[in-house]
């Protein structure tokens, strides 16, 4: 389902309603029993959608350009993905990794490994920006260092909303 609200309903609420538990358990018990065990798995793809939407619609001062196209990239065999690929009018490209949980320097290294495959498909690239979008605070010291040096852009939940 493309609509996040409908997807949530069918993933969690419909299951609760069908079980009849909504009349037997408190909201806290319903959350702990039905929603909490699957919320992170559900939020991963939803967070990717939120990040792409943010890049496409935002005028955030740390975004290096205003994109004309935003999407995701998959390798030919669908084994590799880049969560956010944004293209600018002057050949700028933003490549982003979205992590609802913790993000580490390993995630950035994997993103950089996939970078060449994406750039082969694009013409006229003048500048590449690497970004991480994180649902949790960045704890990885190496990643923090790369962010502070300006090698990696970082966007938190607070930035997105």
PDB file of C-alpha atoms in Angstrom:
ATOM      1  CA  UNK A   1       0.000   0.000   0.000  1.00  0.00           C
ATOM      2  CA  UNK A   2       1.332   3.416  -0.950  1.00  0.00           C
ATOM      3  CA  UNK A   3      -0.564   5.369   1.712  1.00  0.00           C
ATOM      4  CA  UNK A   4       1.287   5.127   5.060  1.00  0.00           C
ATOM      5  CA  UNK A   5      -1.930   5.435   7.078  1.00  0.00           C
ATOM      6  CA  UNK A   6      -3.636   2.619   5.198  1.00  0.00           C
ATOM      7  CA  UNK A   7      -0.478   0.526   5.399  1.00  0.00           C
ATOM      8  CA  UNK A   8      -0.392   1.010   9.179  1.00  0.00           C
ATOM      9  CA  UNK A   9      -4.077   0.151   9.450  1.00  0.00           C
ATOM     10  CA  UNK A  10      -3.710  -3.078   7.495  1.00  0.00           C
ATOM     11  CA  UNK A  11      -0.452  -4.035   9.204  1.00  0.00           C
ATOM     12  CA  UNK A  12      -1.550  -3.438  12.794  1.00  0.00           C
ATOM     13  CA  UNK A  13      -5.079  -2.160  13.428  1.00  0.00           C
ATOM     14  CA  UNK A  14      -6.900  -4.658  11.212  1.00  0.00           C
ATOM     15  CA  UNK A  15      -5.062  -7.507  12.950  1.00  0.00           C
ATOM     16  CA  UNK A  16      -6.059  -6.171  16.369  1.00  0.00           C
ATOM     17  CA  UNK A  17      -9.671  -5.719  15.320  1.00  0.00           C
ATOM     18  CA  UNK A  18      -9.867  -9.181  13.731  1.00  0.00           C
ATOM     19  CA  UNK A  19      -8.488 -10.814  16.867  1.00  0.00           C
ATOM     20  CA  UNK A  20     -11.144  -9.187  19.048  1.00  0.00           C
ATOM     21  CA  UNK A  21      -8.427  -8.035  21.422  1.00  0.00           C
ATOM     22  CA  UNK A  22      -9.348  -4.364  21.132  1.00  0.00           C
ATOM     23  CA  UNK A  23     -12.197  -4.944  23.601  1.00  0.00           C
ATOM     24  CA  UNK A  24     -10.154  -7.154  25.941  1.00  0.00           C
ATOM     25  CA  UNK A  25      -6.851  -5.336  26.346  1.00  0.00           C
ATOM     26  CA  UNK A  26      -5.783  -1.836  27.338  1.00  0.00           C
ATOM     27  CA  UNK A  27      -4.210   0.391  24.669  1.00  0.00           C
ATOM     28  CA  UNK A  28      -0.830  -0.114  26.357  1.00  0.00           C
ATOM     29  CA  UNK A  29      -1.238  -3.910  26.205  1.00  0.00           C
ATOM     30  CA  UNK A  30      -2.377  -3.730  22.565  1.00  0.00           C
ATOM     31  CA  UNK A  31       0.681  -1.660  21.691  1.00  0.00           C
ATOM     32  CA  UNK A  32       3.085  -4.003  23.487  1.00  0.00           C
ATOM     33  CA  UNK A  33       1.537  -7.187  22.119  1.00  0.00           C
ATOM     34  CA  UNK A  34       0.619  -6.251  18.533  1.00  0.00           C
ATOM     35  CA  UNK A  35       2.435  -3.088  17.445  1.00  0.00           C
ATOM     36  CA  UNK A  36       5.772  -2.814  19.261  1.00  0.00           C
ATOM     37  CA  UNK A  37       7.175  -6.145  17.978  1.00  0.00           C
ATOM     38  CA  UNK A  38       6.779  -5.020  14.337  1.00  0.00           C
ATOM     39  CA  UNK A  39       7.050  -1.237  14.453  1.00  0.00           C
ATOM     40  CA  UNK A  40      10.743  -1.011  13.522  1.00  0.00           C
ATOM     41  CA  UNK A  41      10.277  -3.310  10.532  1.00  0.00           C
ATOM     42  CA  UNK A  42       7.279  -1.220   9.452  1.00  0.00           C
ATOM     43  CA  UNK A  43       9.042   2.116  10.017  1.00  0.00           C
ATOM     44  CA  UNK A  44      12.145   1.319   7.925  1.00  0.00           C
ATOM     45  CA  UNK A  45      10.417   1.664   4.533  1.00  0.00           C
ATOM     46  CA  UNK A  46       8.161   4.452   5.841  1.00  0.00           C
ATOM     47  CA  UNK A  47      11.219   6.391   7.014  1.00  0.00           C
ATOM     48  CA  UNK A  48      12.749   6.057   3.548  1.00  0.00           C
ATOM     49  CA  UNK A  49       9.592   7.570   2.045  1.00  0.00           C
ATOM     50  CA  UNK A  50       9.701  10.419   4.585  1.00  0.00           C
ATOM     51  CA  UNK A  51      13.343  11.134   3.770  1.00  0.00           C
ATOM     52  CA  UNK A  52      12.732  11.238   0.013  1.00  0.00           C
ATOM     53  CA  UNK A  53       9.752  13.518   0.587  1.00  0.00           C
ATOM     54  CA  UNK A  54      11.889  15.773   2.813  1.00  0.00           C
ATOM     55  CA  UNK A  55      14.608  16.084   0.165  1.00  0.00           C
ATOM     56  CA  UNK A  56      12.084  16.782  -2.579  1.00  0.00           C
ATOM     57  CA  UNK A  57       9.981  19.338  -0.728  1.00  0.00           C
ATOM     58  CA  UNK A  58      12.295  20.912   1.796  1.00  0.00           C
ATOM     59  CA  UNK A  59      14.191  24.154   1.682  1.00  0.00           C
ATOM     60  CA  UNK A  60      16.368  23.025   4.578  1.00  0.00           C
ATOM     61  CA  UNK A  61      19.533  25.137   4.733  1.00  0.00           C
ATOM     62  CA  UNK A  62      21.841  22.084   4.882  1.00  0.00           C
ATOM     63  CA  UNK A  63      20.487  20.609   1.656  1.00  0.00           C
ATOM     64  CA  UNK A  64      23.146  21.590  -0.880  1.00  0.00           C
ATOM     65  CA  UNK A  65      20.759  22.159  -3.807  1.00  0.00           C
ATOM     66  CA  UNK A  66      17.096  22.135  -4.759  1.00  0.00           C
ATOM     67  CA  UNK A  67      16.477  18.834  -6.565  1.00  0.00           C
ATOM     68  CA  UNK A  68      14.453  18.459  -9.726  1.00  0.00           C
ATOM     69  CA  UNK A  69      14.121  14.703  -9.280  1.00  0.00           C
ATOM     70  CA  UNK A  70      14.158  12.466  -6.189  1.00  0.00           C
ATOM     71  CA  UNK A  71      13.854   8.709  -5.956  1.00  0.00           C
ATOM     72  CA  UNK A  72      15.715   5.575  -5.003  1.00  0.00           C
ATOM     73  CA  UNK A  73      18.171   3.403  -6.921  1.00  0.00           C
ATOM     74  CA  UNK A  74      18.352  -0.387  -7.245  1.00  0.00           C
ATOM     75  CA  UNK A  75      21.081  -2.412  -8.947  1.00  0.00           C
ATOM     76  CA  UNK A  76      20.156  -4.466 -12.006  1.00  0.00           C
ATOM     77  CA  UNK A  77      19.802  -7.625  -9.920  1.00  0.00           C
ATOM     78  CA  UNK A  78      17.986  -5.761  -7.098  1.00  0.00           C
ATOM     79  CA  UNK A  79      20.635  -6.771  -4.575  1.00  0.00           C
ATOM     80  CA  UNK A  80      21.842  -3.222  -3.857  1.00  0.00           C
ATOM     81  CA  UNK A  81      19.795  -0.143  -2.994  1.00  0.00           C
ATOM     82  CA  UNK A  82      20.393   3.534  -2.359  1.00  0.00           C
ATOM     83  CA  UNK A  83      17.505   4.951  -0.359  1.00  0.00           C
ATOM     84  CA  UNK A  84      17.668   8.545  -1.643  1.00  0.00           C
ATOM     85  CA  UNK A  85      18.996   9.756  -4.972  1.00  0.00           C
ATOM     86  CA  UNK A  86      18.368  13.421  -5.745  1.00  0.00           C
ATOM     87  CA  UNK A  87      19.384  15.184  -8.955  1.00  0.00           C
ATOM     88  CA  UNK A  88      19.963  18.911  -9.369  1.00  0.00           C
ATOM     89  CA  UNK A  89      19.809  21.145 -12.424  1.00  0.00           C
ATOM     90  CA  UNK A  90      23.582  21.675 -12.564  1.00  0.00           C
ATOM     91  CA  UNK A  91      24.692  18.043 -12.326  1.00  0.00           C
ATOM     92  CA  UNK A  92      24.536  17.774  -8.539  1.00  0.00           C
ATOM     93  CA  UNK A  93      23.695  14.397  -7.020  1.00  0.00           C
ATOM     94  CA  UNK A  94      22.770  13.631  -3.434  1.00  0.00           C
ATOM     95  CA  UNK A  95      23.041   9.998  -2.331  1.00  0.00           C
ATOM     96  CA  UNK A  96      21.417   9.180   0.992  1.00  0.00           C
ATOM     97  CA  UNK A  97      21.150   6.290   3.416  1.00  0.00           C
ATOM     98  CA  UNK A  98      18.085   6.216   5.676  1.00  0.00           C
ATOM     99  CA  UNK A  99      18.209   4.386   8.985  1.00  0.00           C
ATOM    100  CA  UNK A 100      15.236   4.385  11.330  1.00  0.00           C
ATOM    101  CA  UNK A 101      17.570   2.936  13.953  1.00  0.00           C
ATOM    102  CA  UNK A 102      21.252   3.659  14.415  1.00  0.00           C
ATOM    103  CA  UNK A 103      23.461   4.724  11.530  1.00  0.00           C
ATOM    104  CA  UNK A 104      27.201   3.993  11.452  1.00  0.00           C
ATOM    105  CA  UNK A 105      30.221   4.766   9.323  1.00  0.00           C
ATOM    106  CA  UNK A 106      29.791   1.283   7.806  1.00  0.00           C
ATOM    107  CA  UNK A 107      26.490   2.462   6.302  1.00  0.00           C
ATOM    108  CA  UNK A 108      28.291   5.402   4.701  1.00  0.00           C
ATOM    109  CA  UNK A 109      31.056   3.117   3.433  1.00  0.00           C
ATOM    110  CA  UNK A 110      28.460   0.856   1.781  1.00  0.00           C
ATOM    111  CA  UNK A 111      26.808   3.914   0.256  1.00  0.00           C
ATOM    112  CA  UNK A 112      30.140   5.033  -1.176  1.00  0.00           C
ATOM    113  CA  UNK A 113      30.712   1.538  -2.613  1.00  0.00           C
ATOM    114  CA  UNK A 114      27.397   1.795  -4.500  1.00  0.00           C
ATOM    115  CA  UNK A 115      28.151   5.334  -5.626  1.00  0.00           C
ATOM    116  CA  UNK A 116      30.160   4.324  -8.708  1.00  0.00           C
ATOM    117  CA  UNK A 117      27.372   2.095 -10.021  1.00  0.00           C
ATOM    118  CA  UNK A 118      24.886   4.974  -9.805  1.00  0.00           C
ATOM    119  CA  UNK A 119      27.235   7.496 -11.353  1.00  0.00           C
ATOM    120  CA  UNK A 120      27.806   5.197 -14.363  1.00  0.00           C
ATOM    121  CA  UNK A 121      24.095   5.536 -15.128  1.00  0.00           C
ATOM    122  CA  UNK A 122      24.054   9.335 -14.889  1.00  0.00           C
ATOM    123  CA  UNK A 123      25.465  11.851 -17.350  1.00  0.00           C
ATOM    124  CA  UNK A 124      26.972  15.220 -16.543  1.00  0.00           C
ATOM    125  CA  UNK A 125      27.536  14.779 -12.802  1.00  0.00           C
ATOM    126  CA  UNK A 126      29.423  17.761 -11.413  1.00  0.00           C
ATOM    127  CA  UNK A 127      29.252  17.162  -7.671  1.00  0.00           C
ATOM    128  CA  UNK A 128      28.233  14.305  -5.369  1.00  0.00           C
ATOM    129  CA  UNK A 129      26.972  14.743  -1.821  1.00  0.00           C
ATOM    130  CA  UNK A 130      26.618  11.870   0.635  1.00  0.00           C
ATOM    131  CA  UNK A 131      23.945  12.083   3.328  1.00  0.00           C
ATOM    132  CA  UNK A 132      22.618  10.034   6.219  1.00  0.00           C
ATOM    133  CA  UNK A 133      19.110  10.340   7.574  1.00  0.00           C
ATOM    134  CA  UNK A 134      18.846   8.909  11.070  1.00  0.00           C
ATOM    135  CA  UNK A 135      15.903   8.134  13.303  1.00  0.00           C
ATOM    136  CA  UNK A 136      18.232   7.912  16.320  1.00  0.00           C
ATOM    137  CA  UNK A 137      21.097  10.129  17.401  1.00  0.00           C
ATOM    138  CA  UNK A 138      24.446   9.372  15.750  1.00  0.00           C
ATOM    139  CA  UNK A 139      26.643   7.554  18.276  1.00  0.00           C
ATOM    140  CA  UNK A 140      29.389   6.255  15.955  1.00  0.00           C
ATOM    141  CA  UNK A 141      32.513   8.380  16.596  1.00  0.00           C
ATOM    142  CA  UNK A 142      33.952   7.896  13.106  1.00  0.00           C
ATOM    143  CA  UNK A 143      30.692   8.976  11.515  1.00  0.00           C
ATOM    144  CA  UNK A 144      30.424  11.982  13.839  1.00  0.00           C
ATOM    145  CA  UNK A 145      33.917  12.995  12.745  1.00  0.00           C
ATOM    146  CA  UNK A 146      33.041  12.730   9.041  1.00  0.00           C
ATOM    147  CA  UNK A 147      29.872  14.760   9.640  1.00  0.00           C
ATOM    148  CA  UNK A 148      31.774  17.485  11.513  1.00  0.00           C
ATOM    149  CA  UNK A 149      34.374  17.630   8.688  1.00  0.00           C
ATOM    150  CA  UNK A 150      31.575  18.152   6.169  1.00  0.00           C
ATOM    151  CA  UNK A 151      32.276  14.869   4.353  1.00  0.00           C
ATOM    152  CA  UNK A 152      28.793  13.557   5.153  1.00  0.00           C
ATOM    153  CA  UNK A 153      25.550  15.485   5.538  1.00  0.00           C
ATOM    154  CA  UNK A 154      23.397  14.431   8.494  1.00  0.00           C
ATOM    155  CA  UNK A 155      19.672  14.906   8.922  1.00  0.00           C
ATOM    156  CA  UNK A 156      17.850  13.878  12.100  1.00  0.00           C
ATOM    157  CA  UNK A 157      14.157  13.412  12.812  1.00  0.00           C
ATOM    158  CA  UNK A 158      14.120  16.997  14.106  1.00  0.00           C
ATOM    159  CA  UNK A 159      15.384  18.212  10.725  1.00  0.00           C
ATOM    160  CA  UNK A 160      12.753  16.237   8.835  1.00  0.00           C
ATOM    161  CA  UNK A 161       9.889  17.561  10.913  1.00  0.00           C
TER     162      UNK A 161
END
